[in-house]
Amino acid sequence: MNGRVLHVVGTRPNFVKAAPVVAALGTAGVDQVLVHTGQHYDARMSEVFFRQLGLPRPDTDLGVGSGSHARQTADLLVALEAELTARAPALAVVYGDVNSTLAAALAAAKLGVPVAHVEAGLRSFDMAMPEEVNRRLVDQLAELLFVTSPEAVGHLAREGADPARVHFVGNPMIDTLLTHLDLFDAAAARTAYGLPGRYAVVTLHRPANVDDPEAARAAARALTEAARHLDLAVPLHPRGRDALRAAGLEGAPGVHLLEPLGYVEFMSLVRGAAAVVTDSGGVQEETTVLGVPCLTLRTTTERPVTVTHGTNRLVTHSELVPALRKTLDGGPAAPPEGPPLWDGKAGPRIARVVTRWLEHHD
Ligand code: UD1
Ligand code: UDP
């Protein structure tokens, strides 16, 4: 095989998406380097995923850490430029839409290192979201665009991407889910977190929901009311942890505040939940495949197939409790047929495209 592939990961969702791609390229015998930027660094936000998902230990941890967008992105750029220069890969693979993704794509492009973007073409059309800025810019820079859902192909075409660069391969996050499905033990999760009856899982970390104290109060009010109908298991992302506690979730009856969970523990809880309330991108997708009703506390989604092919529904704070009650009254529904190519084979499809590409780029 010609050429080295360098993966850049830095945050919790990156790890879940990269695991099947790294595994499939390993099977294909590709020379790989795994760079962790250190954007997420707590053991519960990082190390646990490497352990549970079988990701190899990173070859480098850049230890960039937290900061304002400018500070973090600048530190990432400087550190990644040095790493890319030293490793001289034939291809840099970046995942999703976080600051590590943007910095890696930009540093690579400026060094003349071709970039592959996994999860290209998603659009919320809301430029107030930092992720929307990141994903648009990364797609402009990438040579290989790996797409998880059909509408993303259209977005890229409208933005002028050469169709030869776009590969609809399915969703590696769902590869990871299907690979570990047998480990998701809902009964064990109920016991571990003290949830004998019906419960919902809640994750909130978007700036629009947790950074502004008024938004955090509105979310906390809606959730406190929801907890009158069923228990809520709330693994708190470090962003918003203090804000949501202060806004009234701490001590609210029926609200079980938890640390961020490992992947297996989290998915076990989700699997047994009557519903999920979230603003996460990945969780909208995972609930789609598990057939768990998902109420997304956002005004837009870059993942519309989770609404059209899945169990997802966008809600405002005031719609949350009525929507939850309706969901609970409806009882469990059969999971709908999942989106096309969310079949657990995205990693091998990406590996096939990458190995072919490497053969033609000595
Ligand atoms: C980032 C991504 C977001 C993604 C999320 C996944 C960007 C712009 N945002 O958001 O798209 O959905 O990851 O979880 O890249 N912190 C810790 N420990 C950690 C990491 C962070 O305490 O291990 C705290 C720090 O106070 C930090 C804050 O969380 O300032 C936010 O972290 P950051 O990586 O900037 O953004 P996220 O909100 O995690
Ligand atoms: N996740 C986890 N433990 C948690 C919350 C989330 O393992 O406590 C997993 C879950 O698989 C989710 C992924 O981490 O899809 C990414 O999570 P996050 O919501 O932080 O990121 P986003 O998808 O919104 O960028």
mmCIF file of N, CA, C and O and ligand atoms in Angstrom, residues 11-13 39-42 45 66 69 72 97-99 130-131 205-206 237-239 241, ligand 1:
data_model
loop_
_atom_site.group_PDB
_atom_site.id
_atom_site.type_symbol
_atom_site.label_atom_id
_atom_site.label_comp_id
_atom_site.label_asym_id
_atom_site.label_seq_id
_atom_site.Cartn_x
_atom_site.Cartn_y
_atom_site.Cartn_z
ATOM 1 N N THR A 11 -12.685 15.049 19.925
ATOM 2 C CA THR A 11 -13.859 15.140 20.800
ATOM 3 C C THR A 11 -14.622 13.817 20.809
ATOM 4 O O THR A 11 -14.457 12.977 19.911
ATOM 5 N N ARG A 12 -15.510 13.712 21.808
ATOM 6 C CA ARG A 12 -16.312 12.498 21.984
ATOM 7 C C ARG A 12 -16.958 11.993 20.685
ATOM 8 O O ARG A 12 -16.793 10.812 20.353
ATOM 9 N N PRO A 13 -17.676 12.846 19.927
ATOM 10 C CA PRO A 13 -18.278 12.288 18.705
ATOM 11 C C PRO A 13 -17.242 11.846 17.673
ATOM 12 O O PRO A 13 -17.505 10.910 16.905
ATOM 13 N N GLN A 39 -8.802 18.205 22.426
ATOM 14 C CA GLN A 39 -9.921 19.153 22.649
ATOM 15 C C GLN A 39 -10.788 18.664 23.805
ATOM 16 O O GLN A 39 -11.195 19.444 24.653
ATOM 17 N N HIS A 40 -11.122 17.376 23.825
ATOM 18 C CA HIS A 40 -11.736 16.751 25.011
ATOM 19 C C HIS A 40 -10.636 15.961 25.715
ATOM 20 O O HIS A 40 -9.866 15.249 25.068
ATOM 21 N N TYR A 41 -10.600 16.071 27.023
ATOM 22 C CA TYR A 41 -9.457 15.531 27.772
ATOM 23 C C TYR A 41 -9.861 14.831 29.061
ATOM 24 O O TYR A 41 -9.119 14.012 29.569
ATOM 25 N N ASP A 42 -11.042 15.126 29.628
ATOM 26 C CA ASP A 42 -11.448 14.387 30.827
ATOM 27 C C ASP A 42 -11.526 12.903 30.470
ATOM 28 O O ASP A 42 -11.951 12.561 29.349
ATOM 29 N N MET A 45 -14.691 11.911 28.926
ATOM 30 C CA MET A 45 -14.993 12.480 27.607
ATOM 31 C C MET A 45 -14.060 11.927 26.537
ATOM 32 O O MET A 45 -14.230 12.208 25.355
ATOM 33 N N SER A 66 -9.094 23.389 26.265
ATOM 34 C CA SER A 66 -10.227 24.296 26.054
ATOM 35 C C SER A 66 -9.769 25.733 25.861
ATOM 36 O O SER A 66 -8.648 26.092 26.201
ATOM 37 N N HIS A 69 -13.192 30.155 20.956
ATOM 38 C CA HIS A 69 -13.064 29.574 19.605
ATOM 39 C C HIS A 69 -11.745 29.985 18.957
ATOM 40 O O HIS A 69 -11.033 29.157 18.388
ATOM 41 N N GLN A 72 -8.679 28.375 20.895
ATOM 42 C CA GLN A 72 -8.609 26.918 20.704
ATOM 43 C C GLN A 72 -8.232 26.588 19.260
ATOM 44 O O GLN A 72 -7.363 25.744 19.004
ATOM 45 N N ASP A 97 -17.683 17.932 12.712
ATOM 46 C CA ASP A 97 -17.831 19.386 12.561
ATOM 47 C C ASP A 97 -17.300 20.179 13.751
ATOM 48 O O ASP A 97 -17.734 21.300 13.998
ATOM 49 N N VAL A 98 -16.361 19.607 14.503
ATOM 50 C CA VAL A 98 -15.889 20.308 15.699
ATOM 51 C C VAL A 98 -14.672 21.168 15.356
ATOM 52 O O VAL A 98 -14.150 21.112 14.231
ATOM 53 N N ASN A 99 -14.212 21.947 16.313
ATOM 54 C CA ASN A 99 -13.080 22.841 16.021
ATOM 55 C C ASN A 99 -11.834 22.064 15.598
ATOM 56 O O ASN A 99 -11.064 22.532 14.753
ATOM 57 N N PRO A 130 -21.589 27.067 15.724
ATOM 58 C CA PRO A 130 -20.175 26.947 15.338
ATOM 59 C C PRO A 130 -19.935 25.744 14.434
ATOM 60 O O PRO A 130 -19.079 25.794 13.540
ATOM 61 N N GLU A 131 -20.713 24.690 14.630
ATOM 62 C CA GLU A 131 -20.530 23.473 13.820
ATOM 63 C C GLU A 131 -20.846 23.733 12.352
ATOM 64 O O GLU A 131 -20.235 23.139 11.464
ATOM 65 N N HIS A 205 -26.061 20.103 25.457
ATOM 66 C CA HIS A 205 -24.771 20.781 25.540
ATOM 67 C C HIS A 205 -24.584 21.884 24.505
ATOM 68 O O HIS A 205 -23.530 22.507 24.455
ATOM 69 N N ARG A 206 -25.586 22.116 23.652
ATOM 70 C CA ARG A 206 -25.409 23.172 22.636
ATOM 71 C C ARG A 206 -25.389 24.537 23.310
ATOM 72 O O ARG A 206 -26.204 24.794 24.219
ATOM 73 N N HIS A 237 -22.921 16.917 30.195
ATOM 74 C CA HIS A 237 -21.715 17.327 29.459
ATOM 75 C C HIS A 237 -21.064 18.470 30.249
ATOM 76 O O HIS A 237 -21.764 19.287 30.839
ATOM 77 N N PRO A 238 -19.721 18.536 30.269
ATOM 78 C CA PRO A 238 -19.105 19.603 31.078
ATOM 79 C C PRO A 238 -19.546 21.015 30.674
ATOM 80 O O PRO A 238 -19.637 21.895 31.523
ATOM 81 N N ARG A 239 -19.813 21.226 29.373
ATOM 82 C CA ARG A 239 -20.380 22.528 28.997
ATOM 83 C C ARG A 239 -21.832 22.525 29.492
ATOM 84 O O ARG A 239 -22.597 21.647 29.123
ATOM 85 N N ARG A 241 -22.848 22.041 32.514
ATOM 86 C CA ARG A 241 -23.072 21.287 33.760
ATOM 87 C C ARG A 241 -23.492 22.248 34.876
ATOM 88 O O ARG A 241 -24.530 22.078 35.512
HETATM 89 C C1 UD1 B 1 -17.638 20.332 21.197
HETATM 90 C C2 UD1 B 1 -18.033 20.686 19.779
HETATM 91 C C3 UD1 B 1 -19.496 20.324 19.552
HETATM 92 C C4 UD1 B 1 -19.749 18.874 19.912
HETATM 93 C C5 UD1 B 1 -19.269 18.582 21.307
HETATM 94 C C6 UD1 B 1 -19.400 17.105 21.555
HETATM 95 C C7 UD1 B 1 -16.851 22.645 18.859
HETATM 96 C C8 UD1 B 1 -16.986 24.053 18.455
HETATM 97 N N1 UD1 B 1 -17.894 22.126 19.517
HETATM 98 O O1 UD1 B 1 -18.407 21.127 22.067
HETATM 99 O O2 UD1 B 1 -19.816 20.517 18.190
HETATM 100 O O3 UD1 B 1 -21.125 18.634 19.819
HETATM 101 O O4 UD1 B 1 -17.891 18.957 21.437
HETATM 102 O O5 UD1 B 1 -19.386 16.763 22.892
HETATM 103 O O6 UD1 B 1 -15.858 22.031 18.559
HETATM 104 N N2 UD1 B 1 -14.637 20.646 29.002
HETATM 105 C C9 UD1 B 1 -14.263 19.897 30.087
HETATM 106 N N3 UD1 B 1 -13.643 18.699 29.864
HETATM 107 C C10 UD1 B 1 -13.372 18.232 28.626
HETATM 108 C C11 UD1 B 1 -13.755 19.002 27.521
HETATM 109 C C12 UD1 B 1 -14.388 20.212 27.731
HETATM 110 O O7 UD1 B 1 -14.479 20.290 31.237
HETATM 111 O O8 UD1 B 1 -12.815 17.126 28.495
HETATM 112 C C13 UD1 B 1 -15.353 21.932 29.246
HETATM 113 C C14 UD1 B 1 -14.441 23.150 29.242
HETATM 114 O O9 UD1 B 1 -14.904 24.034 30.200
HETATM 115 C C15 UD1 B 1 -14.678 23.736 27.868
HETATM 116 C C16 UD1 B 1 -16.146 23.374 27.586
HETATM 117 O O10 UD1 B 1 -16.314 22.115 28.216
HETATM 118 O O11 UD1 B 1 -14.462 25.112 27.816
HETATM 119 C C17 UD1 B 1 -16.483 23.263 26.117
HETATM 120 O O12 UD1 B 1 -15.574 22.370 25.442
HETATM 121 P P1 UD1 B 1 -15.296 22.530 23.869
HETATM 122 O O13 UD1 B 1 -14.456 21.419 23.406
HETATM 123 O O14 UD1 B 1 -14.828 23.919 23.568
HETATM 124 O O15 UD1 B 1 -16.730 22.454 23.225
HETATM 125 P P2 UD1 B 1 -17.925 21.437 23.516
HETATM 126 O O16 UD1 B 1 -19.036 22.226 24.137
HETATM 127 O O17 UD1 B 1 -17.408 20.240 24.215
#
